[in-house]
Amino acid sequence: MKYAYFLGCTIPARANNYDVSARKVAKELDIELVPIEGASCCPPGSIRSLNFTSWITIAARNLALSENIGLDIVTLCNGCYETLKDANHILKTNEKIRDEVNSVLENLGLNVRGVREVKQFTEILYSDFAKAKFKEKIIHRLDGLKVAVHYGCHLLRPSKILQFDNPEAPHKMDELVELTGAKSIEWREKLKCCGAPVLVVNEKLAIDLARQKLLSAKAAGAQCIVTPCPFCGIQFDLIQLKIEEVYNESIELPMLFLPQLLGLSLGIDSEALGFDLHRIPLDEIEERVST
């Protein structure tokens, strides 16, 4: 399995632990990730709301770069996934927009044809090939670990375009978590937003949304929260410091990116998975594979 690897902006700047853990897990599962040279910001939906032409053209440039190396795109970021998959759908189905975009891209020596697919890394991990490889290579079972799975908004919606999972009752990531022996718990706030998108305009609301989710997960018995989204992961990890400051309340619910949990089960060293970059300690999780 070989994919064009689209990293985006947030991960190299703020979530290097997601990147390193994904690369380690991909290598163990014989998934080759080929960096896209010259890739830019995806860009996010906020750009679309201001200028659709700029949004679709920038996205198309990234898609054209992946077409040039003859590979489908895989990204770790839910936001990048939504943008690139939505843009790819538009470019495939709307010849007029595709022609307009290509009239700009030709100045860069590029052309987008809409002949490649866009996938989120979780989709690749859920493939029959990757799941079979994982089962072969698992070293540490995480039996008894209670995990609150958080998908994130942009992995599931708009569902007609993304078609990743059932947006009302997703199950794919839960199944991946349970391959490790851990238990994906039911919790009330599972499908609600983490609050990160409103952080720059209403910090108090962002804190309250995250607090509500974290308390819900903890009340349901979760020992950690696992997500495939860098923005959500950063929110859950860092916002707990703000919650303690604002509410004088220590939740202490560690966050892991999905490849970190899978990597631990595959026997990859916690330092190599970027555990040391977390603000909320993962000591209890690490102890499960060291005893």
mmCIF file of C-alpha atoms in Angstrom:
data_model
loop_
_atom_site.group_PDB
_atom_site.id
_atom_site.type_symbol
_atom_site.label_atom_id
_atom_site.label_comp_id
_atom_site.label_asym_id
_atom_site.label_seq_id
_atom_site.Cartn_x
_atom_site.Cartn_y
_atom_site.Cartn_z
ATOM 1 C CA MET A 1 0.000 0.000 0.000
ATOM 2 C CA LYS A 2 1.447 3.333 -1.087
ATOM 3 C CA TYR A 3 0.010 6.832 -0.675
ATOM 4 C CA ALA A 4 0.887 10.473 -1.243
ATOM 5 C CA TYR A 5 1.294 11.829 2.298
ATOM 6 C CA PHE A 6 -0.333 15.220 2.884
ATOM 7 C CA LEU A 7 0.779 16.610 6.230
ATOM 8 C CA GLY A 8 -0.996 19.978 6.323
ATOM 9 C CA CYS A 9 -0.072 22.884 8.613
ATOM 10 C CA THR A 10 -1.186 22.042 12.149
ATOM 11 C CA ILE A 11 0.661 18.739 12.490
ATOM 12 C CA PRO A 12 4.232 19.864 11.671
ATOM 13 C CA ALA A 13 3.717 23.042 13.707
ATOM 14 C CA ARG A 14 1.907 21.708 16.775
ATOM 15 C CA ALA A 15 1.385 17.927 16.666
ATOM 16 C CA ASN A 16 4.648 16.316 15.649
ATOM 17 C CA ASN A 17 3.769 13.373 17.910
ATOM 18 C CA TYR A 18 0.906 12.536 15.534
ATOM 19 C CA ASP A 19 3.202 12.543 12.507
ATOM 20 C CA VAL A 20 5.969 10.436 14.058
ATOM 21 C CA SER A 21 3.537 7.871 15.461
ATOM 22 C CA ALA A 22 1.677 7.583 12.147
ATOM 23 C CA ARG A 23 4.937 7.018 10.265
ATOM 24 C CA LYS A 24 6.036 4.343 12.758
ATOM 25 C CA VAL A 25 2.714 2.500 12.575
ATOM 26 C CA ALA A 26 2.596 2.782 8.785
ATOM 27 C CA LYS A 27 6.044 1.201 8.535
ATOM 28 C CA GLU A 28 5.004 -1.700 10.791
ATOM 29 C CA LEU A 29 1.927 -2.313 8.626
ATOM 30 C CA ASP A 30 3.794 -2.080 5.289
ATOM 31 C CA ILE A 31 2.087 1.177 4.333
ATOM 32 C CA GLU A 32 4.405 3.500 2.405
ATOM 33 C CA LEU A 33 3.855 7.234 2.878
ATOM 34 C CA VAL A 34 5.378 9.378 0.119
ATOM 35 C CA PRO A 35 5.692 13.084 1.039
ATOM 36 C CA ILE A 36 4.140 15.538 -1.429
ATOM 37 C CA GLU A 37 6.902 17.974 -2.327
ATOM 38 C CA GLY A 38 5.712 21.578 -2.435
ATOM 39 C CA ALA A 39 2.335 20.965 -0.801
ATOM 40 C CA SER A 40 0.728 23.961 0.892
ATOM 41 C CA CYS A 41 -2.115 24.544 3.333
ATOM 42 C CA CYS A 42 -5.169 22.509 2.283
ATOM 43 C CA PRO A 43 -6.813 25.270 2.842
ATOM 44 C CA PRO A 44 -9.507 25.228 5.584
ATOM 45 C CA GLY A 45 -13.214 25.861 5.151
ATOM 46 C CA SER A 46 -12.841 29.351 6.614
ATOM 47 C CA ILE A 47 -11.082 30.360 3.388
ATOM 48 C CA ARG A 48 -13.957 28.888 1.377
ATOM 49 C CA SER A 49 -16.432 31.098 3.240
ATOM 50 C CA LEU A 50 -14.412 34.173 2.245
ATOM 51 C CA ASN A 51 -13.340 33.298 -1.292
ATOM 52 C CA PHE A 52 -14.455 30.061 -2.951
ATOM 53 C CA THR A 53 -12.179 30.519 -5.972
ATOM 54 C CA SER A 54 -9.055 30.830 -3.828
ATOM 55 C CA TRP A 55 -10.109 27.850 -1.710
ATOM 56 C CA ILE A 56 -10.767 25.486 -4.626
ATOM 57 C CA THR A 57 -7.656 26.610 -6.534
ATOM 58 C CA ILE A 58 -5.286 26.065 -3.607
ATOM 59 C CA ALA A 59 -6.874 22.682 -2.882
ATOM 60 C CA ALA A 60 -6.673 21.755 -6.570
ATOM 61 C CA ARG A 61 -2.973 22.576 -6.630
ATOM 62 C CA ASN A 62 -2.373 20.084 -3.808
ATOM 63 C CA LEU A 63 -4.489 17.484 -5.584
ATOM 64 C CA ALA A 64 -2.586 18.058 -8.831
ATOM 65 C CA LEU A 65 0.717 17.461 -7.029
ATOM 66 C CA SER A 66 -0.541 14.078 -5.838
ATOM 67 C CA GLU A 67 -1.789 13.229 -9.328
ATOM 68 C CA ASN A 68 1.677 14.002 -10.672
ATOM 69 C CA ILE A 69 3.212 11.284 -8.491
ATOM 70 C CA GLY A 70 0.420 8.876 -9.401
ATOM 71 C CA LEU A 71 -0.893 8.191 -5.905
ATOM 72 C CA ASP A 72 -4.053 8.682 -3.878
ATOM 73 C CA ILE A 73 -3.700 11.206 -1.047
ATOM 74 C CA VAL A 74 -3.772 10.218 2.607
ATOM 75 C CA THR A 75 -3.876 12.836 5.346
ATOM 76 C CA LEU A 76 -3.852 12.656 9.131
ATOM 77 C CA CYS A 77 -5.860 15.845 9.574
ATOM 78 C CA ASN A 78 -9.666 15.778 9.626
ATOM 79 C CA GLY A 79 -9.848 19.363 8.368
ATOM 80 C CA CYS A 80 -7.489 18.661 5.461
ATOM 81 C CA TYR A 81 -9.441 15.499 4.712
ATOM 82 C CA GLU A 82 -12.726 17.378 4.485
ATOM 83 C CA THR A 83 -11.291 20.159 2.324
ATOM 84 C CA LEU A 84 -9.388 17.941 -0.096
ATOM 85 C CA LYS A 85 -12.143 15.358 -0.460
ATOM 86 C CA ASP A 86 -14.831 17.996 -0.961
ATOM 87 C CA ALA A 87 -12.685 19.904 -3.454
ATOM 88 C CA ASN A 88 -11.845 16.682 -5.278
ATOM 89 C CA HIS A 89 -15.549 15.867 -5.538
ATOM 90 C CA ILE A 90 -16.304 19.307 -6.993
ATOM 91 C CA LEU A 91 -13.460 19.061 -9.500
ATOM 92 C CA LYS A 92 -14.567 15.597 -10.589
ATOM 93 C CA THR A 93 -18.209 16.524 -11.072
ATOM 94 C CA ASN A 94 -18.094 20.155 -12.257
ATOM 95 C CA GLU A 95 -16.245 20.533 -15.546
ATOM 96 C CA LYS A 96 -16.723 24.315 -15.629
ATOM 97 C CA ILE A 97 -15.042 24.836 -12.261
ATOM 98 C CA ARG A 98 -12.299 22.343 -13.163
ATOM 99 C CA ASP A 99 -11.540 24.239 -16.382
ATOM 100 C CA GLU A 100 -11.458 27.578 -14.543
ATOM 101 C CA VAL A 101 -9.092 26.188 -11.934
ATOM 102 C CA ASN A 102 -6.831 24.604 -14.546
ATOM 103 C CA SER A 103 -6.557 27.939 -16.363
ATOM 104 C CA VAL A 104 -4.816 29.203 -13.216
ATOM 105 C CA LEU A 105 -2.836 26.043 -12.490
ATOM 106 C CA GLU A 106 -1.374 25.960 -15.992
ATOM 107 C CA ASN A 107 0.694 29.016 -15.003
ATOM 108 C CA LEU A 108 2.379 26.697 -12.490
ATOM 109 C CA GLY A 109 2.771 23.870 -14.964
ATOM 110 C CA LEU A 110 0.023 21.875 -13.247
ATOM 111 C CA ASN A 111 -3.274 20.331 -14.249
ATOM 112 C CA VAL A 112 -5.881 18.637 -12.072
ATOM 113 C CA ARG A 113 -8.008 15.863 -13.576
ATOM 114 C CA GLY A 114 -9.797 14.466 -10.542
ATOM 115 C CA VAL A 115 -8.445 10.957 -11.110
ATOM 116 C CA ARG A 116 -7.184 10.275 -7.584
ATOM 117 C CA GLU A 117 -8.930 9.662 -4.260
ATOM 118 C CA VAL A 118 -8.527 11.361 -0.876
ATOM 119 C CA LYS A 119 -8.396 9.280 2.297
ATOM 120 C CA GLN A 120 -7.950 9.899 6.008
ATOM 121 C CA PHE A 121 -5.269 7.750 7.668
ATOM 122 C CA THR A 122 -7.928 6.045 9.796
ATOM 123 C CA GLU A 123 -9.524 4.739 6.573
ATOM 124 C CA ILE A 124 -6.237 3.113 5.612
ATOM 125 C CA LEU A 125 -5.856 1.575 9.057
ATOM 126 C CA TYR A 126 -9.381 0.180 8.783
ATOM 127 C CA SER A 127 -8.653 -1.576 5.477
ATOM 128 C CA ASP A 128 -8.661 -5.381 5.530
ATOM 129 C CA PHE A 129 -4.949 -5.343 4.632
ATOM 130 C CA ALA A 130 -3.919 -3.090 7.541
ATOM 131 C CA LYS A 131 -6.152 -4.815 10.097
ATOM 132 C CA ALA A 132 -4.760 -8.223 9.145
ATOM 133 C CA LYS A 133 -1.185 -6.908 9.443
ATOM 134 C CA PHE A 134 -1.970 -5.370 12.818
ATOM 135 C CA LYS A 135 -3.376 -8.631 14.175
ATOM 136 C CA GLU A 136 -0.218 -10.437 13.025
ATOM 137 C CA LYS A 137 2.139 -7.954 14.677
ATOM 138 C CA ILE A 138 0.406 -7.057 17.931
ATOM 139 C CA ILE A 139 2.746 -7.501 20.901
ATOM 140 C CA HIS A 140 1.070 -5.803 23.858
ATOM 141 C CA ARG A 141 -2.627 -6.269 24.499
ATOM 142 C CA LEU A 142 -4.208 -3.338 26.292
ATOM 143 C CA ASP A 143 -6.858 -5.433 28.015
ATOM 144 C CA GLY A 144 -8.943 -3.494 30.504
ATOM 145 C CA LEU A 145 -8.019 -0.041 29.193
ATOM 146 C CA LYS A 146 -11.189 2.037 28.845
ATOM 147 C CA VAL A 147 -11.034 4.415 25.894
ATOM 148 C CA ALA A 148 -13.327 7.301 24.955
ATOM 149 C CA VAL A 149 -13.224 7.486 21.150
ATOM 150 C CA HIS A 150 -13.632 10.963 19.637
ATOM 151 C CA TYR A 151 -14.015 11.041 15.840
ATOM 152 C CA GLY A 152 -14.187 14.804 15.327
ATOM 153 C CA CYS A 153 -16.689 16.719 13.208
ATOM 154 C CA HIS A 154 -14.785 16.868 9.927
ATOM 155 C CA LEU A 155 -14.164 13.133 9.721
ATOM 156 C CA LEU A 156 -17.888 12.401 9.565
ATOM 157 C CA ARG A 157 -19.560 15.387 7.906
ATOM 158 C CA PRO A 158 -20.640 16.272 5.260
ATOM 159 C CA SER A 159 -21.402 12.563 5.167
ATOM 160 C CA LYS A 160 -22.650 12.471 1.553
ATOM 161 C CA ILE A 161 -19.239 13.678 0.381
ATOM 162 C CA LEU A 162 -16.905 12.078 2.915
ATOM 163 C CA GLN A 163 -18.676 8.715 3.264
ATOM 164 C CA PHE A 164 -16.205 7.694 5.967
ATOM 165 C CA ASP A 165 -18.687 6.140 8.386
ATOM 166 C CA ASN A 166 -22.242 6.447 9.664
ATOM 167 C CA PRO A 167 -22.260 10.030 11.038
ATOM 168 C CA GLU A 168 -24.895 9.179 13.644
ATOM 169 C CA ALA A 169 -23.403 5.877 14.809
ATOM 170 C CA PRO A 170 -19.775 5.568 13.652
ATOM 171 C CA HIS A 171 -17.934 2.365 14.496
ATOM 172 C CA LYS A 172 -14.716 2.069 12.484
ATOM 173 C CA MET A 173 -12.362 3.747 14.926
ATOM 174 C CA ASP A 174 -14.006 1.975 17.848
ATOM 175 C CA GLU A 175 -13.206 -1.335 16.144
ATOM 176 C CA LEU A 176 -9.582 -0.315 15.590
ATOM 177 C CA VAL A 177 -9.217 0.639 19.252
ATOM 178 C CA GLU A 178 -10.662 -2.696 20.329
ATOM 179 C CA LEU A 179 -8.172 -4.619 18.174
ATOM 180 C CA THR A 180 -5.644 -3.690 20.878
ATOM 181 C CA GLY A 181 -7.743 -5.344 23.580
ATOM 182 C CA ALA A 182 -8.875 -1.973 24.948
ATOM 183 C CA LYS A 183 -12.567 -1.237 25.461
ATOM 184 C CA SER A 184 -14.259 1.585 23.541
ATOM 185 C CA ILE A 185 -16.783 2.910 26.034
ATOM 186 C CA GLU A 186 -20.171 4.451 25.385
ATOM 187 C CA TRP A 187 -20.313 8.084 26.464
ATOM 188 C CA ARG A 188 -22.901 10.794 26.153
ATOM 189 C CA GLU A 189 -20.859 13.525 24.453
ATOM 190 C CA LYS A 190 -19.076 11.254 21.972
ATOM 191 C CA LEU A 191 -20.215 12.988 18.776
ATOM 192 C CA LYS A 192 -20.184 16.584 20.007
ATOM 193 C CA CYS A 193 -17.608 19.150 18.882
ATOM 194 C CA CYS A 194 -14.428 19.507 20.952
ATOM 195 C CA GLY A 195 -14.748 23.306 20.879
ATOM 196 C CA ALA A 196 -11.457 24.005 19.107
ATOM 197 C CA PRO A 197 -12.973 25.821 16.078
ATOM 198 C CA VAL A 198 -14.348 28.624 18.270
ATOM 199 C CA LEU A 199 -11.209 29.048 20.378
ATOM 200 C CA VAL A 200 -10.040 32.164 18.525
ATOM 201 C CA VAL A 201 -13.400 33.948 18.749
ATOM 202 C CA ASN A 202 -14.809 32.737 22.081
ATOM 203 C CA GLU A 203 -12.267 31.148 24.394
ATOM 204 C CA LYS A 204 -14.762 30.635 27.224
ATOM 205 C CA LEU A 205 -17.133 28.693 24.956
ATOM 206 C CA ALA A 206 -14.251 26.559 23.656
ATOM 207 C CA ILE A 207 -13.186 25.780 27.221
ATOM 208 C CA ASP A 208 -16.734 24.905 28.264
ATOM 209 C CA LEU A 209 -17.357 22.616 25.275
ATOM 210 C CA ALA A 210 -14.120 20.719 25.877
ATOM 211 C CA ARG A 211 -14.758 20.550 29.622
ATOM 212 C CA GLN A 212 -18.226 19.099 29.028
ATOM 213 C CA LYS A 213 -16.789 16.415 26.761
ATOM 214 C CA LEU A 214 -13.890 15.529 29.033
ATOM 215 C CA LEU A 215 -16.090 15.300 32.125
ATOM 216 C CA SER A 216 -18.570 13.137 30.202
ATOM 217 C CA ALA A 217 -15.793 10.752 29.153
ATOM 218 C CA LYS A 218 -14.371 10.602 32.662
ATOM 219 C CA ALA A 219 -17.820 9.983 34.187
ATOM 220 C CA ALA A 220 -18.279 7.055 31.791
ATOM 221 C CA GLY A 221 -15.079 5.490 33.117
ATOM 222 C CA ALA A 222 -12.614 6.517 30.406
ATOM 223 C CA GLN A 223 -8.916 6.332 31.236
ATOM 224 C CA CYS A 224 -7.934 8.189 28.078
ATOM 225 C CA ILE A 225 -9.486 9.864 25.051
ATOM 226 C CA VAL A 226 -8.335 8.835 21.559
ATOM 227 C CA THR A 227 -8.793 10.917 18.413
ATOM 228 C CA PRO A 228 -7.637 10.932 14.765
ATOM 229 C CA CYS A 229 -7.772 14.750 14.551
ATOM 230 C CA PRO A 230 -4.731 16.926 15.365
ATOM 231 C CA PHE A 231 -6.801 19.995 16.215
ATOM 232 C CA CYS A 232 -9.087 18.025 18.541
ATOM 233 C CA GLY A 233 -6.110 16.303 20.132
ATOM 234 C CA ILE A 234 -4.328 19.575 20.851
ATOM 235 C CA GLN A 235 -7.562 20.952 22.274
ATOM 236 C CA PHE A 236 -8.079 18.029 24.658
ATOM 237 C CA ASP A 237 -4.458 18.060 25.816
ATOM 238 C CA LEU A 238 -3.883 21.790 26.305
ATOM 239 C CA ILE A 239 -7.370 22.927 27.290
ATOM 240 C CA GLN A 240 -7.164 20.948 30.515
ATOM 241 C CA LEU A 241 -4.589 23.473 31.727
ATOM 242 C CA LYS A 242 -7.068 26.290 31.024
ATOM 243 C CA ILE A 243 -9.883 24.357 32.715
ATOM 244 C CA GLU A 244 -7.743 24.078 35.826
ATOM 245 C CA GLU A 245 -7.009 27.805 35.662
ATOM 246 C CA VAL A 246 -10.635 28.891 35.077
ATOM 247 C CA TYR A 247 -12.525 26.306 37.137
ATOM 248 C CA ASN A 248 -9.837 25.207 39.607
ATOM 249 C CA GLU A 249 -10.657 21.697 38.404
ATOM 250 C CA SER A 250 -8.133 19.011 37.472
ATOM 251 C CA ILE A 251 -9.608 16.476 35.039
ATOM 252 C CA GLU A 252 -6.341 14.673 34.173
ATOM 253 C CA LEU A 253 -7.708 12.653 31.266
ATOM 254 C CA PRO A 254 -4.826 11.943 28.864
ATOM 255 C CA MET A 255 -5.272 12.198 25.108
ATOM 256 C CA LEU A 256 -3.693 9.938 22.495
ATOM 257 C CA PHE A 257 -3.763 10.125 18.740
ATOM 258 C CA LEU A 258 -5.030 6.862 17.257
ATOM 259 C CA PRO A 259 -1.616 5.770 15.860
ATOM 260 C CA GLN A 260 -0.063 6.290 19.300
ATOM 261 C CA LEU A 261 -2.463 3.792 20.859
ATOM 262 C CA LEU A 262 -2.000 1.305 18.016
ATOM 263 C CA GLY A 263 1.761 1.818 18.079
ATOM 264 C CA LEU A 264 1.944 1.036 21.773
ATOM 265 C CA SER A 265 0.144 -2.240 21.110
ATOM 266 C CA LEU A 266 2.596 -2.992 18.283
ATOM 267 C CA GLY A 267 5.498 -2.711 20.716
ATOM 268 C CA ILE A 268 6.786 0.661 19.528
ATOM 269 C CA ASP A 269 8.603 2.586 22.263
ATOM 270 C CA SER A 270 6.547 5.351 23.860
ATOM 271 C CA GLU A 271 9.276 7.939 23.258
ATOM 272 C CA ALA A 272 9.319 7.056 19.560
ATOM 273 C CA LEU A 273 5.554 7.621 19.564
ATOM 274 C CA GLY A 274 5.963 11.131 20.959
ATOM 275 C CA PHE A 275 4.486 10.516 24.409
ATOM 276 C CA ASP A 276 6.914 13.043 25.891
ATOM 277 C CA LEU A 277 5.262 15.877 23.925
ATOM 278 C CA HIS A 278 1.968 15.631 25.815
ATOM 279 C CA ARG A 279 1.023 18.093 28.556
ATOM 280 C CA ILE A 280 -1.275 15.638 30.342
ATOM 281 C CA PRO A 281 1.000 12.716 31.352
ATOM 282 C CA LEU A 282 0.483 9.274 29.818
ATOM 283 C CA ASP A 283 2.176 7.401 32.674
ATOM 284 C CA GLU A 284 -0.805 5.156 33.418
ATOM 285 C CA ILE A 285 -1.041 4.131 29.758
ATOM 286 C CA GLU A 286 2.697 3.417 29.525
ATOM 287 C CA GLU A 287 2.584 1.283 32.667
ATOM 288 C CA ARG A 288 0.256 -1.148 30.908
ATOM 289 C CA VAL A 289 3.023 -2.261 28.555
ATOM 290 C CA SER A 290 5.917 -2.058 31.013
ATOM 291 C CA THR A 291 4.513 -4.496 33.596
#
